[in-house]
Amino acid sequence: MASAARELVIQRLSLVRSLCESEEQRLLEQVHGEEERAHQSILTQRVHWAEALQKLDTIRTSLVGMLTHLDDLQLIQKEQEIFERTEEAEGILDPQESEMLNFNEKCTRSPLLARLWATAVLGSLSGTEDIRIDERTVSPFLQLSDDRKTLTFSTKKSKTCADGPERFDHWPNALAATSFQNGLHAWMVNVQNSCAYKVGVASGHLPRKGSGSDCRLGHNAFSWVFSRYDQEFRFSHNGQHEPLGLLRGPAQLGVLLDLQARELLFYEPASGTVLYTHHGSFPGPLFPVFAVADQTISIVR
């Protein structure tokens, strides 16, 4: 039995290693191809601009010659020619195929790589960072556990919460006490008991007061969240809501934030499924953010 178990481990890891090497080769070939395409476009543009510079120099010399050597009457007679030469110069300044110069970052994206990477990162990093909720930010509609890791929704507004500039006074939101400015970070949230929640990241500039959309997670430029409401799941940012066709709600939700790669990924550890990936720039520092409007969610230890 020990021998069979040993062979099973070797066999499976060998297969994973082989798949990773094949995927690495495929992706590196795509990156190289895109790099060559962009480089060729740059060379083409360089030739274009060298020719354009020569044409502009010729036109400039011609126009300067007219303005220097012709009298007023001759200049009036040459008005149409001067206009045409000037118009020709303006046309030369128009960029040609400028979009072709952009390197397409999508060539690095791979479902297999995303799943393997998320599994590895969550398995190694999740729990190593002690993420706790900042009690100063907790909405009066939420109760915070003693260990500052569990939020419980209450329909009645708490009268014991002292109001302050950090506290959300309307929406049932809360920020973590930890912020991130660079690097790779991962955490997991137990969401199986709630049918209405939001989990993600937010800038420290997120407004806290009032019922407007500027304080509502996912409805402004300061927050990026995965949300569930009953059986509707979606990713929201800056008022843009992308529906996610999930058949069931995850029991745990993994969050991966890679600030160097400008990537935010939501992952279901139980099935190894990448639920959503967002690529874009983030204004730092970023805080893990939570909202719950039904029962309880908890940061997993």
Short mmCIF file of C-alpha atoms in Angstrom, two decimals:
data_model
loop_
_atom_site.label_atom_id
_atom_site.label_comp_id
_atom_site.label_asym_id
_atom_site.label_seq_id
_atom_site.Cartn_x
_atom_site.Cartn_y
_atom_site.Cartn_z
CA MET A 1 0.00 0.00 0.00
CA ALA A 2 2.86 2.38 0.80
CA SER A 3 4.46 1.60 -2.55
CA ALA A 4 1.20 2.22 -4.40
CA ALA A 5 0.66 5.49 -2.53
CA ARG A 6 4.19 6.58 -3.40
CA GLU A 7 3.67 5.78 -7.06
CA LEU A 8 0.34 7.64 -7.09
CA VAL A 9 1.96 10.81 -5.70
CA ILE A 10 4.81 10.60 -8.20
CA GLN A 11 2.46 9.92 -11.10
CA ARG A 12 0.08 12.79 -10.33
CA LEU A 13 2.77 15.35 -9.62
CA SER A 14 4.59 14.25 -12.78
CA LEU A 15 1.41 14.88 -14.79
CA VAL A 16 0.91 18.29 -13.18
CA ARG A 17 4.55 19.15 -13.87
CA SER A 18 4.20 18.07 -17.50
CA LEU A 19 1.05 20.14 -17.94
CA CYS A 20 2.71 23.17 -16.36
CA GLU A 21 5.74 22.86 -18.63
CA SER A 22 3.55 22.55 -21.73
CA GLU A 23 1.45 25.54 -20.70
CA GLU A 24 4.56 27.54 -19.92
CA GLN A 25 5.96 26.82 -23.37
CA ARG A 26 2.67 27.72 -25.06
CA LEU A 27 2.30 31.00 -23.18
CA LEU A 28 5.93 32.01 -23.70
CA GLU A 29 5.49 31.41 -27.44
CA GLN A 30 2.41 33.63 -27.41
CA VAL A 31 4.27 36.36 -25.51
CA HIS A 32 7.20 36.10 -27.95
CA GLY A 33 4.84 36.29 -30.93
CA GLU A 34 3.09 39.35 -29.54
CA GLU A 35 6.44 40.94 -28.72
CA GLU A 36 7.67 40.37 -32.29
CA ARG A 37 4.44 41.82 -33.72
CA ALA A 38 4.65 44.94 -31.54
CA HIS A 39 8.36 45.35 -32.33
CA GLN A 40 7.71 45.09 -36.06
CA SER A 41 4.96 47.70 -35.72
CA ILE A 42 7.42 50.01 -33.95
CA LEU A 43 9.96 49.57 -36.76
CA THR A 44 7.25 50.30 -39.34
CA GLN A 45 6.25 53.44 -37.46
CA ARG A 46 9.88 54.49 -37.22
CA VAL A 47 10.22 54.33 -41.02
CA HIS A 48 6.95 56.23 -41.40
CA TRP A 49 8.03 59.02 -39.06
CA ALA A 50 11.46 59.27 -40.67
CA GLU A 51 9.79 59.79 -44.06
CA ALA A 52 7.29 62.22 -42.50
CA LEU A 53 10.12 64.23 -40.93
CA GLN A 54 11.85 64.48 -44.29
CA LYS A 55 8.64 65.63 -45.99
CA LEU A 56 7.99 68.21 -43.25
CA ASP A 57 11.53 69.52 -43.60
CA THR A 58 11.02 69.91 -47.36
CA ILE A 59 7.69 71.72 -46.87
CA ARG A 60 9.17 73.97 -44.17
CA THR A 61 12.08 74.92 -46.42
CA SER A 62 9.66 75.70 -49.26
CA LEU A 63 7.36 77.84 -47.09
CA VAL A 64 10.24 79.71 -45.44
CA GLY A 65 11.65 80.40 -48.91
CA MET A 66 8.32 81.86 -50.07
CA LEU A 67 7.91 84.06 -47.00
CA THR A 68 11.50 85.26 -47.23
CA HIS A 69 11.87 85.99 -50.92
CA LEU A 70 8.41 86.91 -52.19
CA ASP A 71 6.87 90.35 -51.89
CA ASP A 72 3.31 90.92 -50.64
CA LEU A 73 1.72 90.74 -54.10
CA GLN A 74 3.50 87.48 -54.92
CA LEU A 75 2.47 86.04 -51.53
CA ILE A 76 -1.17 86.85 -52.34
CA GLN A 77 -0.79 85.12 -55.68
CA LYS A 78 0.76 82.08 -53.93
CA GLU A 79 -1.97 81.94 -51.26
CA GLN A 80 -3.54 78.75 -52.63
CA GLU A 81 -0.17 76.99 -52.89
CA ILE A 82 0.76 78.02 -49.35
CA PHE A 83 -2.59 76.73 -48.07
CA GLU A 84 -2.11 73.39 -49.87
CA ARG A 85 1.45 72.95 -48.54
CA THR A 86 0.29 73.76 -45.00
CA GLU A 87 -2.61 71.32 -45.31
CA GLU A 88 -0.19 68.67 -46.55
CA ALA A 89 2.01 69.23 -43.50
CA GLU A 90 -0.95 68.86 -41.14
CA GLY A 91 -1.86 65.56 -42.80
CA ILE A 92 1.64 64.21 -42.26
CA LEU A 93 1.26 64.71 -38.50
CA ASP A 94 -1.63 62.23 -38.28
CA PRO A 95 -0.42 59.02 -36.56
CA GLN A 96 -0.62 55.82 -38.59
CA GLU A 97 -1.73 52.51 -36.98
CA SER A 98 -0.85 53.73 -33.49
CA GLU A 99 -2.96 50.97 -31.90
CA MET A 100 -0.67 48.39 -33.45
CA LEU A 101 2.12 49.55 -31.15
CA ASN A 102 0.31 48.31 -28.03
CA PHE A 103 1.45 45.03 -26.49
CA ASN A 104 -1.58 42.80 -25.89
CA GLU A 105 -1.36 41.66 -22.25
CA LYS A 106 -4.18 39.15 -22.80
CA CYS A 107 -1.68 36.81 -24.43
CA THR A 108 -0.50 35.79 -20.93
CA ARG A 109 -3.93 34.72 -19.70
CA SER A 110 -4.59 31.02 -19.28
CA PRO A 111 -7.47 29.24 -17.48
CA LEU A 112 -5.15 26.39 -16.48
CA LEU A 113 -2.48 28.74 -15.15
CA ALA A 114 -5.07 30.82 -13.28
CA ARG A 115 -6.53 27.76 -11.54
CA LEU A 116 -3.16 26.24 -10.61
CA TRP A 117 -1.81 29.60 -9.50
CA ALA A 118 -4.89 30.39 -7.38
CA THR A 119 -4.82 26.96 -5.72
CA ALA A 120 -1.12 27.26 -4.91
CA VAL A 121 -1.31 30.83 -3.64
CA LEU A 122 -4.40 30.30 -1.49
CA GLY A 123 -2.89 27.12 -0.09
CA SER A 124 0.36 28.82 0.85
CA LEU A 125 -0.60 32.42 1.68
CA SER A 126 -4.18 32.28 2.97
CA GLY A 127 -4.11 32.47 6.74
CA THR A 128 -0.54 33.75 6.91
CA GLU A 129 -1.78 37.34 6.99
CA ASP A 130 -3.77 38.22 10.08
CA ILE A 131 -6.64 40.09 8.47
CA ARG A 132 -9.08 41.53 10.97
CA ILE A 133 -11.88 44.04 10.61
CA ASP A 134 -11.38 47.62 11.73
CA GLU A 135 -14.10 48.12 14.35
CA ARG A 136 -14.08 51.88 13.71
CA THR A 137 -15.48 51.27 10.19
CA VAL A 138 -18.24 48.76 11.04
CA SER A 139 -21.76 49.84 10.07
CA PRO A 140 -24.25 50.16 12.95
CA PHE A 141 -26.29 47.46 11.15
CA LEU A 142 -23.46 44.96 11.72
CA GLN A 143 -22.21 43.19 14.81
CA LEU A 144 -18.50 42.41 15.02
CA SER A 145 -17.22 39.34 16.86
CA ASP A 146 -14.63 39.60 19.63
CA ASP A 147 -11.87 38.27 17.37
CA ARG A 148 -12.85 40.89 14.73
CA LYS A 149 -13.24 38.27 12.00
CA THR A 150 -17.03 37.73 11.85
CA LEU A 151 -19.74 40.16 10.77
CA THR A 152 -23.41 39.53 11.58
CA PHE A 153 -26.22 41.54 10.02
CA SER A 154 -28.92 43.10 12.21
CA THR A 155 -32.10 44.77 10.98
CA LYS A 156 -31.95 47.13 13.95
CA LYS A 157 -29.42 49.90 14.02
CA SER A 158 -27.06 49.64 16.96
CA LYS A 159 -27.18 52.56 19.36
CA THR A 160 -23.93 51.65 21.08
CA CYS A 161 -21.67 52.41 18.09
CA ALA A 162 -19.91 55.72 18.52
CA ASP A 163 -20.05 57.62 15.24
CA GLY A 164 -16.77 58.71 13.72
CA PRO A 165 -15.31 59.73 10.34
CA GLU A 166 -14.23 56.11 9.57
CA ARG A 167 -17.62 54.48 10.20
CA PHE A 168 -20.13 53.60 7.47
CA ASP A 169 -23.40 55.07 8.72
CA HIS A 170 -25.87 53.63 6.17
CA TRP A 171 -24.68 50.72 4.04
CA PRO A 172 -23.77 47.50 5.97
CA ASN A 173 -20.05 47.75 5.14
CA ALA A 174 -16.79 47.27 6.98
CA LEU A 175 -13.11 47.62 6.08
CA ALA A 176 -10.22 45.50 7.27
CA ALA A 177 -7.60 47.08 9.50
CA THR A 178 -4.89 45.88 7.09
CA SER A 179 -4.06 47.68 3.85
CA PHE A 180 -1.91 46.63 0.90
CA GLN A 181 0.22 48.84 -1.35
CA ASN A 182 2.22 46.21 -3.25
CA GLY A 183 2.91 42.51 -3.49
CA LEU A 184 0.72 39.40 -3.53
CA HIS A 185 -2.02 38.84 -0.92
CA ALA A 186 -4.65 36.15 -0.36
CA TRP A 187 -7.46 35.53 2.11
CA MET A 188 -10.59 33.41 2.38
CA VAL A 189 -14.06 34.29 3.60
CA ASN A 190 -16.70 31.85 4.83
CA VAL A 191 -19.92 32.93 3.09
CA GLN A 192 -22.03 29.76 3.24
CA ASN A 193 -24.49 31.17 5.80
CA SER A 194 -25.35 34.33 3.89
CA CYS A 195 -27.47 34.97 0.79
CA ALA A 196 -26.62 38.68 0.60
CA TYR A 197 -23.00 39.80 0.86
CA LYS A 198 -20.13 41.57 -0.88
CA VAL A 199 -16.44 40.71 -0.65
CA GLY A 200 -13.52 42.43 -2.33
CA VAL A 201 -11.19 45.40 -1.97
CA ALA A 202 -11.65 49.13 -1.62
CA SER A 203 -9.53 52.25 -1.58
CA GLY A 204 -9.14 54.12 1.68
CA HIS A 205 -10.76 57.07 -0.14
CA LEU A 206 -14.13 55.27 -0.19
CA PRO A 207 -16.70 57.67 1.34
CA ARG A 208 -18.39 56.44 4.51
CA LYS A 209 -21.36 58.75 5.10
CA GLY A 210 -24.81 58.74 3.51
CA SER A 211 -26.92 56.46 1.34
CA GLY A 212 -25.52 57.55 -2.02
CA SER A 213 -23.79 55.29 -4.54
CA ASP A 214 -20.43 56.81 -3.66
CA CYS A 215 -20.58 54.82 -0.39
CA ARG A 216 -22.15 51.68 -1.86
CA LEU A 217 -19.67 48.92 -2.66
CA GLY A 218 -19.26 48.31 -6.39
CA HIS A 219 -21.16 51.46 -7.35
CA ASN A 220 -18.14 53.78 -7.38
CA ALA A 221 -14.54 54.03 -8.55
CA PHE A 222 -13.21 53.16 -5.08
CA SER A 223 -14.40 49.53 -4.74
CA TRP A 224 -14.13 46.19 -6.56
CA VAL A 225 -16.41 43.44 -5.19
CA PHE A 226 -17.87 39.99 -5.79
CA SER A 227 -21.48 40.05 -4.61
CA ARG A 228 -24.37 37.70 -4.01
CA TYR A 229 -28.02 38.61 -3.62
CA ASP A 230 -30.23 35.53 -3.34
CA GLN A 231 -29.26 33.51 -6.46
CA GLU A 232 -27.74 36.43 -8.37
CA PHE A 233 -23.94 36.66 -8.47
CA ARG A 234 -21.93 39.44 -10.09
CA PHE A 235 -18.72 41.44 -10.09
CA SER A 236 -19.16 45.18 -9.61
CA HIS A 237 -16.92 48.21 -10.00
CA ASN A 238 -17.68 51.87 -10.69
CA GLY A 239 -21.37 51.18 -11.28
CA GLN A 240 -20.66 48.48 -13.87
CA HIS A 241 -22.15 45.09 -12.88
CA GLU A 242 -21.12 41.91 -14.68
CA PRO A 243 -23.46 38.94 -14.03
CA LEU A 244 -21.79 35.62 -13.22
CA GLY A 245 -23.62 32.48 -14.24
CA LEU A 246 -23.08 30.41 -11.10
CA LEU A 247 -25.44 27.52 -10.40
CA ARG A 248 -24.82 27.59 -6.66
CA GLY A 249 -23.22 29.82 -4.10
CA PRO A 250 -19.69 29.06 -2.88
CA ALA A 251 -19.28 28.00 0.74
CA GLN A 252 -15.92 29.77 0.90
CA LEU A 253 -14.66 32.57 -1.27
CA GLY A 254 -10.96 33.03 -1.90
CA VAL A 255 -9.65 36.49 -2.79
CA LEU A 256 -6.28 36.97 -4.46
CA LEU A 257 -4.83 40.45 -4.96
CA ASP A 258 -1.68 40.74 -7.08
CA LEU A 259 -0.82 44.43 -7.15
CA GLN A 260 2.28 43.96 -9.28
CA ALA A 261 0.26 42.20 -11.99
CA ARG A 262 -2.72 44.55 -11.40
CA GLU A 263 -5.02 41.57 -10.93
CA LEU A 264 -7.89 40.76 -8.56
CA LEU A 265 -9.15 37.17 -8.62
CA PHE A 266 -12.09 35.47 -6.87
CA TYR A 267 -11.82 31.73 -6.39
CA GLU A 268 -13.84 28.84 -4.97
CA PRO A 269 -11.39 26.55 -3.12
CA ALA A 270 -13.79 23.59 -2.89
CA SER A 271 -14.12 23.15 -6.66
CA GLY A 272 -10.90 24.83 -7.79
CA THR A 273 -12.95 27.24 -9.91
CA VAL A 274 -11.88 30.77 -10.81
CA LEU A 275 -15.13 32.69 -10.41
CA TYR A 276 -13.94 36.01 -11.83
CA THR A 277 -10.72 37.85 -12.66
CA HIS A 278 -10.40 41.61 -12.92
CA HIS A 279 -7.42 43.26 -14.60
CA GLY A 280 -6.75 46.96 -14.12
CA SER A 281 -4.88 49.58 -12.17
CA PHE A 282 -5.63 50.07 -8.49
CA PRO A 283 -5.04 53.29 -6.52
CA GLY A 284 -3.29 52.24 -3.31
CA PRO A 285 -3.50 51.53 -0.54
CA LEU A 286 -6.25 48.90 -0.82
CA PHE A 287 -8.20 47.37 2.06
CA PRO A 288 -10.15 44.09 2.12
CA VAL A 289 -13.80 45.16 2.28
CA PHE A 290 -16.96 43.35 3.36
CA ALA A 291 -20.70 43.90 3.33
CA VAL A 292 -23.43 41.58 4.62
CA ALA A 293 -27.21 42.01 4.59
CA ASP A 294 -28.18 38.47 5.58
CA GLN A 295 -26.90 36.47 8.55
CA THR A 296 -23.12 36.06 8.86
CA ILE A 297 -19.81 36.00 6.98
CA SER A 298 -16.39 35.29 8.52
CA ILE A 299 -12.74 35.68 7.58
CA VAL A 300 -11.26 32.18 7.64
CA ARG A 301 -8.37 31.78 10.06
#
